[in-house]
Tab-separated table of C-alpha atoms in Angstrom:
chain	number	residue	atom	x	y	z
A	1	MET	CA	-56.698	38.625	63.621
A	2	LYS	CA	-55.215	40.971	61.020
A	3	PHE	CA	-53.490	43.002	63.740
A	4	LYS	CA	-52.072	39.829	65.341
A	5	ARG	CA	-50.554	38.738	62.012
A	6	PHE	CA	-49.053	42.209	61.586
A	7	VAL	CA	-47.443	42.119	65.042
A	8	LYS	CA	-46.155	38.573	64.546
A	9	LYS	CA	-44.592	39.151	61.110
A	10	PHE	CA	-43.149	42.661	61.306
A	11	ASP	CA	-40.853	44.696	63.518
A	12	VAL	CA	-43.683	46.982	64.576
A	13	PRO	CA	-41.680	49.883	66.132
A	14	LYS	CA	-39.393	50.196	63.089
A	15	THR	CA	-42.264	49.817	60.647
A	16	LEU	CA	-44.397	52.487	62.285
A	17	TYR	CA	-41.417	54.824	62.726
A	18	TRP	CA	-40.357	54.763	59.088
A	19	ARG	CA	-43.880	54.863	57.713
A	20	ALA	CA	-44.468	58.051	59.701
A	21	LYS	CA	-41.027	59.468	58.898
A	22	LEU	CA	-41.422	58.983	55.150
A	23	ARG	CA	-45.011	60.265	55.093
A	24	LEU	CA	-46.152	57.640	52.629
A	25	SER	CA	-49.319	57.980	50.599
A	26	ARG	CA	-52.287	55.727	51.323
A	27	ALA	CA	-51.449	53.738	48.185
A	28	ALA	CA	-48.042	52.727	49.568
A	29	SER	CA	-46.743	50.808	52.565
A	30	PHE	CA	-43.302	50.080	54.021
A	31	HIS	CA	-43.008	46.933	56.139
A	32	ILE	CA	-39.886	45.975	58.065
A	33	CYS	CA	-39.467	42.404	59.299
A	34	PRO	CA	-37.268	41.349	62.252
A	35	LYS	CA	-33.487	41.303	61.761
A	36	SER	CA	-33.508	44.312	59.457
A	37	ILE	CA	-31.147	47.274	59.360
A	38	VAL	CA	-32.822	50.353	57.910
A	39	SER	CA	-30.836	53.583	57.573
A	40	ILE	CA	-32.245	56.457	55.521
A	41	ASP	CA	-30.363	59.728	55.663
A	42	LYS	CA	-32.514	62.806	56.219
A	43	GLY	CA	-31.141	64.182	52.943
A	44	ALA	CA	-32.238	61.144	50.918
A	45	ASN	CA	-35.144	61.497	48.506
A	46	VAL	CA	-37.555	58.561	48.920
A	47	THR	CA	-40.631	58.066	46.738
A	48	ILE	CA	-42.812	54.967	47.169
A	49	LYS	CA	-45.699	55.647	44.814
A	50	SER	CA	-47.766	52.519	45.419
A	51	GLY	CA	-47.612	48.906	46.541
A	52	GLU	CA	-45.685	47.331	49.403
A	53	LEU	CA	-41.954	47.567	50.107
A	54	VAL	CA	-40.910	44.758	52.471
A	55	ILE	CA	-37.469	44.356	54.059
A	56	ASN	CA	-36.271	40.857	55.121
A	57	ASP	CA	-39.401	39.002	54.057
A	58	SER	CA	-39.702	35.194	54.214
A	59	TRP	CA	-41.284	32.712	51.801
A	60	PHE	CA	-42.665	30.719	54.736
A	61	ALA	CA	-44.495	32.045	57.781
A	62	THR	CA	-42.819	29.467	60.035
A	63	ARG	CA	-39.262	29.935	58.753
A	64	LYS	CA	-36.924	31.569	61.268
A	65	ARG	CA	-34.838	34.467	59.961
A	66	HIS	CA	-31.157	33.571	60.156
A	67	TYR	CA	-29.952	36.470	58.002
A	68	VAL	CA	-30.021	40.235	58.370
A	69	SER	CA	-31.270	42.447	55.546
A	70	GLU	CA	-29.969	45.982	55.083
A	71	PHE	CA	-31.643	48.927	53.382
A	72	ARG	CA	-29.357	51.969	53.397
A	73	LEU	CA	-29.883	55.258	51.588
A	74	ASP	CA	-27.061	57.775	51.953
A	75	LYS	CA	-27.105	61.574	51.773
A	76	ASP	CA	-28.663	63.060	48.617
A	77	SER	CA	-29.444	59.601	47.248
A	78	VAL	CA	-32.684	58.918	45.370
A	79	PHE	CA	-34.906	55.856	45.737
A	80	GLU	CA	-38.072	55.541	43.661
A	81	CYS	CA	-40.391	52.554	43.795
A	82	GLU	CA	-43.758	51.808	42.235
A	83	GLY	CA	-45.581	48.572	43.037
A	84	ASP	CA	-44.646	45.656	45.298
A	85	PHE	CA	-40.917	45.159	45.924
A	86	ARG	CA	-39.609	42.571	48.384
A	87	LEU	CA	-36.182	41.924	49.871
A	88	PHE	CA	-36.093	38.384	51.228
A	89	GLN	CA	-33.867	37.079	54.015
A	90	GLY	CA	-30.399	38.563	53.921
A	91	ALA	CA	-30.962	40.662	50.797
A	92	SER	CA	-29.376	44.097	51.010
A	93	ILE	CA	-29.478	47.408	49.162
A	94	TYR	CA	-27.114	50.362	49.442
A	95	VAL	CA	-27.545	53.652	47.558
A	96	ALA	CA	-24.522	55.950	47.823
A	97	PRO	CA	-24.532	59.758	48.108
A	98	GLY	CA	-26.018	61.317	44.977
A	99	ALA	CA	-26.850	57.925	43.410
A	100	ARG	CA	-30.260	56.916	42.056
A	101	LEU	CA	-32.119	53.583	42.318
A	102	VAL	CA	-35.442	53.218	40.520
A	103	VAL	CA	-37.730	50.168	40.650
A	104	HIS	CA	-40.390	50.463	37.956
A	105	GLY	CA	-43.721	48.675	38.365
A	106	GLY	CA	-44.401	45.872	40.842
A	107	GLY	CA	-43.733	42.220	41.511
A	108	THR	CA	-39.927	42.371	41.673
A	109	VAL	CA	-38.171	40.292	44.355
A	110	PHE	CA	-34.624	40.183	45.714
A	111	ASN	CA	-33.990	36.726	47.119
A	112	THR	CA	-31.790	35.456	49.961
A	113	ASN	CA	-28.425	37.218	50.295
A	114	ALA	CA	-28.769	39.150	47.033
A	115	THR	CA	-26.931	42.489	47.167
A	116	LEU	CA	-27.277	45.708	45.206
A	117	ASN	CA	-24.730	48.508	45.526
A	118	CYS	CA	-25.732	51.663	43.658
A	119	PHE	CA	-23.084	54.378	43.320
A	120	HIS	CA	-24.391	55.996	40.129
A	121	ARG	CA	-27.731	54.822	38.651
A	122	ILE	CA	-29.563	51.502	38.583
A	123	GLU	CA	-33.040	50.917	37.156
A	124	ILE	CA	-35.034	47.683	37.519
A	125	GLY	CA	-38.258	46.843	35.691
A	126	LYS	CA	-41.405	45.171	36.941
A	127	GLY	CA	-41.854	41.453	37.599
A	128	CYS	CA	-38.141	40.630	37.948
A	129	ALA	CA	-36.909	37.558	39.842
A	130	ILE	CA	-33.475	38.172	41.323
A	131	SER	CA	-32.244	34.930	42.868
A	132	ASP	CA	-30.056	33.968	45.832
A	133	ASN	CA	-26.562	35.457	46.160
A	134	VAL	CA	-26.874	37.739	43.138
A	135	CYS	CA	-24.557	40.768	43.152
A	136	ILE	CA	-25.490	43.914	41.214
A	137	ALA	CA	-23.022	46.823	41.277
A	138	ASP	CA	-22.703	49.822	38.991
A	139	SER	CA	-19.218	50.660	40.244
A	140	ASP	CA	-15.894	48.842	40.522
A	141	SER	CA	-15.354	50.893	43.704
A	142	HIS	CA	-11.638	51.035	42.855
A	143	CYS	CA	-9.728	52.287	39.817
A	144	ILE	CA	-6.829	50.782	37.878
A	145	ASP	CA	-4.000	53.012	36.602
A	146	GLY	CA	-5.878	56.096	37.771
A	147	HIS	CA	-8.777	55.798	35.266
A	148	LYS	CA	-11.450	57.155	37.627
A	149	ASP	CA	-13.793	58.039	34.757
A	150	LYS	CA	-14.277	54.346	33.970
A	151	VAL	CA	-15.151	53.179	37.475
A	152	MET	CA	-18.932	53.789	37.297
A	153	ALA	CA	-21.632	53.263	34.649
A	154	PRO	CA	-25.436	52.790	34.931
A	155	ILE	CA	-27.196	49.414	34.975
A	156	ILE	CA	-30.608	49.057	33.333
A	157	ILE	CA	-32.671	45.898	33.883
A	158	GLY	CA	-35.891	45.549	31.864
A	159	ASP	CA	-39.244	44.006	32.803
A	160	HIS	CA	-39.705	40.340	33.732
A	161	VAL	CA	-36.000	39.470	33.880
A	162	TRP	CA	-34.907	36.301	35.673
A	163	ILE	CA	-31.426	36.472	37.174
A	164	GLY	CA	-30.289	33.060	38.419
A	165	LYS	CA	-28.378	32.148	41.558
A	166	ASN	CA	-24.850	33.454	42.142
A	167	VAL	CA	-24.917	35.840	39.174
A	168	THR	CA	-22.813	39.016	39.092
A	169	VAL	CA	-24.059	41.983	37.056
A	170	LEU	CA	-21.338	44.561	36.435
A	171	LYS	CA	-21.408	48.268	35.590
A	172	GLY	CA	-22.613	49.647	32.269
A	173	VAL	CA	-24.882	46.698	31.453
A	174	SER	CA	-28.404	46.756	30.003
A	175	ILE	CA	-30.516	43.593	30.282
A	176	GLY	CA	-33.515	43.483	27.963
A	177	SER	CA	-37.030	42.560	29.052
A	178	GLY	CA	-37.800	38.841	29.249
A	179	ALA	CA	-34.136	37.827	29.446
A	180	VAL	CA	-32.845	34.939	31.592
A	181	ILE	CA	-29.371	34.973	33.158
A	182	GLY	CA	-28.080	31.465	33.921
A	183	ALA	CA	-26.823	30.589	37.402
A	184	GLY	CA	-23.238	31.570	38.153
A	185	SER	CA	-22.919	33.919	35.195
A	186	VAL	CA	-20.926	37.152	35.122
A	187	VAL	CA	-22.702	39.754	32.996
A	188	THR	CA	-20.222	42.195	31.449
A	189	LYS	CA	-22.081	43.142	28.242
A	190	ASP	CA	-25.623	44.038	27.214
A	191	VAL	CA	-28.174	41.208	27.063
A	192	PRO	CA	-30.872	41.340	24.333
A	193	SER	CA	-34.527	40.939	25.246
A	194	ASN	CA	-35.945	37.380	25.440
A	195	THR	CA	-32.477	35.861	25.415
A	196	VAL	CA	-30.925	33.233	27.686
A	197	VAL	CA	-27.281	33.924	28.515
A	198	ALA	CA	-24.828	31.987	30.662
A	199	GLY	CA	-21.145	31.713	31.495
A	200	ASN	CA	-18.222	33.890	32.532
A	201	PRO	CA	-18.428	36.195	30.724
A	202	ALA	CA	-22.105	35.580	29.947
A	203	LYS	CA	-22.857	34.758	26.300
A	204	PRO	CA	-26.144	34.153	24.435
A	205	ILE	CA	-27.402	30.536	24.503
A	206	LYS	CA	-30.807	30.800	22.854
A	207	THR	CA	-33.817	33.046	22.375
A	208	ILE	CA	-37.141	32.389	24.115
A	209	GLU	CA	-40.707	33.661	23.874
A	210	LYS	CA	-41.236	33.907	27.635
A	211	TRP	CA	-40.522	32.345	31.011
A	212	ASN	CA	-42.995	31.713	33.833
A	213	TRP	CA	-42.791	32.038	37.615
């Protein structure tokens, strides 16, 4: 029965190929669902310490996958993950040459059509809920008036952060643990811990003790 569920849920050839290719420890697993694009350069440095990394997961066993998820690690990029980390339908991650993406702890999810483009360094804490259509990018990808030194800056996201639907998180931002980012916000400045922010640009609304799943 367990094997049948495995075959039904995952793209078995891709899953087995990448699990063997990455030589994962017994404490870690890498599962690839149908309609997934996985590209990991042979020069990329991948560390999955524990837990389950799932690409193109679904909240419902009977839901058909209408979106494609991408997981791309370019040459000399670094990806480190500890604990469960799930990309749901259509969610995509790209780590550019020489860039570093670290997911600390477990329980973090990227929801439908969320995208993360890492050109420098992005760190995400444990237990984060990243909602539909969120865009996280640590680079503008283009420069204005030739100021190339200002194009990239790291993004640090603390533990148990809730990022609402259609939020954009821009370069050089730190979001404190327990923070909540309201739907549709554009985060251009640091967000204190246990603070609700909203708007464009996002501004503090109130402080909170905690939020629950």
